[in-house]
XYZ file of C-alpha atoms in Angstrom:
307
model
C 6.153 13.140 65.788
C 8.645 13.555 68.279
C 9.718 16.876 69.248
C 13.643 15.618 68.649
C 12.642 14.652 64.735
C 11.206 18.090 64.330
C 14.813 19.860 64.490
C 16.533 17.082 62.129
C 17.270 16.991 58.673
C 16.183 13.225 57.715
C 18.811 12.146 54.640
C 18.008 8.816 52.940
C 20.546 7.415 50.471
C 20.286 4.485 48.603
C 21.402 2.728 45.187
C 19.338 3.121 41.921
C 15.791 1.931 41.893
C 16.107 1.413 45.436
C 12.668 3.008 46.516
C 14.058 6.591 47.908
C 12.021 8.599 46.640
C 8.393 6.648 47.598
C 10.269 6.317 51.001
C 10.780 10.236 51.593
C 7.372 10.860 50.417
C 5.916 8.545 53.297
C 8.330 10.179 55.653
C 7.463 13.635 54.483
C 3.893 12.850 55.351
C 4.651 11.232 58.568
C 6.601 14.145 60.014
C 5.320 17.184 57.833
C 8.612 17.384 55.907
C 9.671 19.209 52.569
C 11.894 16.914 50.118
C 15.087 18.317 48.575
C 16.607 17.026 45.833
C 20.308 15.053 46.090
C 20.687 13.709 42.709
C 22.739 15.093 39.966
C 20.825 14.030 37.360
C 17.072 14.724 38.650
C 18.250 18.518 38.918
C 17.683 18.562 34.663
C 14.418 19.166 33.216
C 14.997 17.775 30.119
C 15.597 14.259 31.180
C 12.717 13.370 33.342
C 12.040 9.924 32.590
C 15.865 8.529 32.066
C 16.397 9.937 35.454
C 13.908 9.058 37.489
C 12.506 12.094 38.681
C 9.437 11.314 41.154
C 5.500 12.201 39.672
C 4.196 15.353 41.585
C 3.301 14.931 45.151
C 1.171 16.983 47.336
C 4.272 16.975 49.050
C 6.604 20.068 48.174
C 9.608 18.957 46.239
C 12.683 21.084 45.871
C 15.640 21.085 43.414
C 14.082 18.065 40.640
C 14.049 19.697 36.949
C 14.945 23.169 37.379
C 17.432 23.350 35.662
C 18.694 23.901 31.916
C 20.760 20.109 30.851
C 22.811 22.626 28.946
C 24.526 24.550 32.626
C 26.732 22.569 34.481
C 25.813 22.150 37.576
C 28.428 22.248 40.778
C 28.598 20.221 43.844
C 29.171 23.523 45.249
C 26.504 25.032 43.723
C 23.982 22.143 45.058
C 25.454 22.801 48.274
C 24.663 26.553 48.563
C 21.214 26.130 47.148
C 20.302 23.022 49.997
C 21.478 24.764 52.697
C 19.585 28.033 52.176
C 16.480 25.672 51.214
C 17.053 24.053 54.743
C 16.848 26.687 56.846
C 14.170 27.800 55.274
C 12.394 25.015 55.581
C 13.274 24.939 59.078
C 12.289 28.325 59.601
C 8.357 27.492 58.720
C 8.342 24.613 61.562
C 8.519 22.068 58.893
C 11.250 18.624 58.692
C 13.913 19.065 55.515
C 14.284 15.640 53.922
C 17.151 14.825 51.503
C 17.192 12.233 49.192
C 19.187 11.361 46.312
C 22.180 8.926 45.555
C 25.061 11.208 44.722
C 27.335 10.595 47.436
C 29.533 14.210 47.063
C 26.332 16.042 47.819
C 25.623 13.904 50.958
C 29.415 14.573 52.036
C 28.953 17.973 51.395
C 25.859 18.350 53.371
C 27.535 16.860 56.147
C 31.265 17.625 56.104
C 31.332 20.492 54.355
C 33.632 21.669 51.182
C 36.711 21.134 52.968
C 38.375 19.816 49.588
C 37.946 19.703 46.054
C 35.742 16.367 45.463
C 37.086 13.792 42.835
C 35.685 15.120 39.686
C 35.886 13.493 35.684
C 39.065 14.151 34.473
C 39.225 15.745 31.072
C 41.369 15.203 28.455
C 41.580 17.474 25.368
C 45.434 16.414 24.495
C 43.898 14.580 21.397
C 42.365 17.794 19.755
C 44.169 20.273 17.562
C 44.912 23.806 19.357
C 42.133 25.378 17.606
C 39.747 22.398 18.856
C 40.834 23.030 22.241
C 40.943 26.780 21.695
C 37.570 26.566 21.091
C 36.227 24.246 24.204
C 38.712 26.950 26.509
C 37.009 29.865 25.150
C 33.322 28.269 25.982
C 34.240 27.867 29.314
C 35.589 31.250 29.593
C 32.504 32.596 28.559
C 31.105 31.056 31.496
C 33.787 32.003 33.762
C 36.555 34.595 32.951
C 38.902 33.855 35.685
C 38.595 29.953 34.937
C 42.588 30.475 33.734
C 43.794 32.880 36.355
C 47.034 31.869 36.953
C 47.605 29.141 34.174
C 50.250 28.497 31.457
C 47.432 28.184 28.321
C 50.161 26.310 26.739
C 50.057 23.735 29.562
C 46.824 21.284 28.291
C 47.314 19.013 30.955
C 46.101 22.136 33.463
C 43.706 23.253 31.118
C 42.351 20.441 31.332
C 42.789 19.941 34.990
C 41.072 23.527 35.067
C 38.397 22.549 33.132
C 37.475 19.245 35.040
C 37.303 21.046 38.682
C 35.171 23.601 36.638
C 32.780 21.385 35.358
C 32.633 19.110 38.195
C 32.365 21.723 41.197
C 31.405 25.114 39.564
C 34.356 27.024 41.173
C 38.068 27.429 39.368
C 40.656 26.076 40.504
C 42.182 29.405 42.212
C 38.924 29.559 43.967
C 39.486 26.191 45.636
C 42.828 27.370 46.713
C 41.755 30.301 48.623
C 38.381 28.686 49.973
C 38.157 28.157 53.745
C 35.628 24.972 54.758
C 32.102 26.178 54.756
C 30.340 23.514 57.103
C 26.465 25.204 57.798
C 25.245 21.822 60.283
C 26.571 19.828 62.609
C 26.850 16.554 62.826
C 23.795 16.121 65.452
C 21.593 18.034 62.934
C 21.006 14.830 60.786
C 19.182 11.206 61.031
C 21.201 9.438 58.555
C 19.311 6.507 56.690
C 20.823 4.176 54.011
C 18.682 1.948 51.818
C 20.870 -1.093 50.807
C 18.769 -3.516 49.558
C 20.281 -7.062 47.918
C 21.880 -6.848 44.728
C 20.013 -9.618 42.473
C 17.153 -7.489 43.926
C 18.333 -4.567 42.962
C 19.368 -6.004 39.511
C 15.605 -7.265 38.833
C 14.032 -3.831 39.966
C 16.540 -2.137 37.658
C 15.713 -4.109 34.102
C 11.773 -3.544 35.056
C 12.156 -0.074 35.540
C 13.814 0.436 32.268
C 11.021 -1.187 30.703
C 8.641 1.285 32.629
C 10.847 4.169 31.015
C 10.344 2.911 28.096
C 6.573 3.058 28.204
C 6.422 6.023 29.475
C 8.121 7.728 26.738
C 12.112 7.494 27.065
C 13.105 7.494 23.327
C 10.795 10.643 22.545
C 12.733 12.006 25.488
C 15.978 10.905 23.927
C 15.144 12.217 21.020
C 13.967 15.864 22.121
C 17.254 15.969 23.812
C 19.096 15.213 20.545
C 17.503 17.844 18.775
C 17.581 20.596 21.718
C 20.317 19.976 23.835
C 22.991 17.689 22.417
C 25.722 18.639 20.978
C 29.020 16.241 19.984
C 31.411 18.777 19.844
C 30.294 20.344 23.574
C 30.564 18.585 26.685
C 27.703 18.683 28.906
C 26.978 16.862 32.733
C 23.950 15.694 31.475
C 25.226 13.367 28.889
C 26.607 10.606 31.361
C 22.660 10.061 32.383
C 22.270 6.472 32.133
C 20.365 5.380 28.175
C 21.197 8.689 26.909
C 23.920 7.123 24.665
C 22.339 4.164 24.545
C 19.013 5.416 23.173
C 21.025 7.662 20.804
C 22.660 4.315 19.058
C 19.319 2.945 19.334
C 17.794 5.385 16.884
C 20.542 5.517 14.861
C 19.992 2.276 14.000
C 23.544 1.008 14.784
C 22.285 -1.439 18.031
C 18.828 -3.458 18.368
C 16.406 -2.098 20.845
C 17.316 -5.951 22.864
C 20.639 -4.844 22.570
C 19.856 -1.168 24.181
C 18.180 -2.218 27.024
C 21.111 -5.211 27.419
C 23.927 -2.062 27.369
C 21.687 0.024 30.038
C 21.173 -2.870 32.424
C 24.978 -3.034 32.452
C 25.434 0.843 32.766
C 23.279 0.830 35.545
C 24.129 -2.468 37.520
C 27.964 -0.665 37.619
C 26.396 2.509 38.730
C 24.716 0.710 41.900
C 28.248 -1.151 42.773
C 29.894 2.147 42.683
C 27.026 3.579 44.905
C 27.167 0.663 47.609
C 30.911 1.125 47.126
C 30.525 4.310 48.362
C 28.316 3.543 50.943
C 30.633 1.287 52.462
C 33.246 3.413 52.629
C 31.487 6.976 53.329
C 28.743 6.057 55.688
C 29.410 3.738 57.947
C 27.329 5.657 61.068
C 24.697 5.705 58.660
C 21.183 3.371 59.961
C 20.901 0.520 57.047
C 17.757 -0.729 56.004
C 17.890 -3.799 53.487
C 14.290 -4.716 53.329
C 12.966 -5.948 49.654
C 9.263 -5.559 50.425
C 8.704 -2.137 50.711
C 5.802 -2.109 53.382
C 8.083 -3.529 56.081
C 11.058 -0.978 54.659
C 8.137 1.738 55.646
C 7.272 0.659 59.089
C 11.222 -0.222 59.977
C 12.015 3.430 59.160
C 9.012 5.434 60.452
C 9.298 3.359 63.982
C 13.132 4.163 63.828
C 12.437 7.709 63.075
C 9.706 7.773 66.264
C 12.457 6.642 68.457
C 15.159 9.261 67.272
């Protein structure tokens, strides 16, 4: 290991089902590293399989299942947690590598919170006031100053308030008196992009479903039904890829053919969006489009010796 690498925090990003995860174990190995978690959905314990979380490692993995699908969880939030983690980890001699394919924690990491990130917009127009009362006064619960500031009578920024809520942790007035917390610079990272071909990608995708499958995705589905979901209550953890599809599944109104057909779609869109991002987010980012995984391995570790 070069005596450069050992100061670095390595960063792989890549679609889904793109081999991250095997990749930062190897790389964790190679250069004594610690993996952090930079995937919104891996941060949930109660979705496991659905989201891909990597088997235990004797590598030390930080961030993957620790937290309750029933919290939102921030890009903020992520941000404070990976930071701390990093210096940490940097503190015992050891190489912090982050891996994950949620681009706003990547830009985070990097840029820092300068703005608030594009977040899900949120609509509650459509539901009676006492519907929307009700959602309002859940979030308040969470967060008393959520409102500070705003006409209740407005629903279009209730809504707004809502939507930065959920998607970053902070309230809007927050945001508006938040300077730009940037904890690295940019020579503190070794930026590495998996961007493998998209048929590829595509055939990885529908056998990996099938693995999920096997390894127990509709019990999983349906634990979360009878723990976590709730119709009425929005949560982050309900976008998860064959969450809704699994649901319809066991209700009986789709075929199991016709399941796996709607997740295949789901998550085919999700990987355009993520090269989409890649291509306009990380361009100084190395690119590795390798398909067979040993040669993906070698290209990156002899990259990383080099750095």
């Amino acid at each position: 290991m070069s005596e450069k690498i050992k100061k670095k925090i390595i960063l792989i990003f890549g679609p889904t089902a793109s081999g991250k995860s095997r990749l930062a174990i190897d790389i964790a190995k190679k250069h004594n590293g610690e993996i952090l978690n930079a995937d919104s959905m891996q941060v949930y314990k109660e979705i496991k399989i659905l989201s891909a979380r990597p088997d235990k490692s004797t590598i030390k993995h930080h961030f993957y299942g620790f937290l309750s699908a029933k919290k939102s969880f921030s890009v903020g939030e992520w941000y404070k947690l990976v930071s701390k983690k990093i210096k940490e980890i940097q503190k015992r001699k050891r190489v912090p590598v982050v891996v994950g394919g949620t681009g706003l924690y990547f830009r985070a990491l990097t840029e820092g919170l300068v703005e608030i990130p594009k977040v899900e917009k949120k609509d509650f127009s459509h539901l009676i006031p006492l519907e929307r009362r009700m959602i309002e006064n859940e979030y308040e619960k969470k967060n008393p100053t959520i409102f500070q500031g705003i006409d209740r009578n407005d629903t279009q920024r209730v809504s707004r308030a809502i939507s930065v809520y959920e998607g970053t942790g902070l309230t809007l007035k927050e945001w508006q008196n938040k300077e730009n917390k940037k904890y690295f610079k940019s020579e503190d990272f070794v930026k590495l992009c998996l961007l493998p071909p998209k048929d590829f990608l595509e055939k990885k995708i529908k056998k990996r479903f099938n693995e999920m499958l096997k390894k127990g995705a509709l019990e999983e589905v349906r634990n979360y039904r009878d723990n976590v979901y709730t119709p009425a209550f929005y949560f982050s953890v309900h976008t998860t890829i064959g969450i809704a599809e699994i649901l319809s599944y066991l209700l009986k109104k789709i075929s199991l053919n016709e399941c796996k057909d709607r997740v295949l779609i789901r998550t085919r869109q999700y990987a355009k969006r993520q090269y989409t991002w890649q291509r306009g987010q990380m361009k100084d980012w190395k690119q590795f489009r390798d398909t067979n995984y040993l040669d993906l391995r070698k290209k990156v570790l002899s990259y990383l010796s080099k750095t």
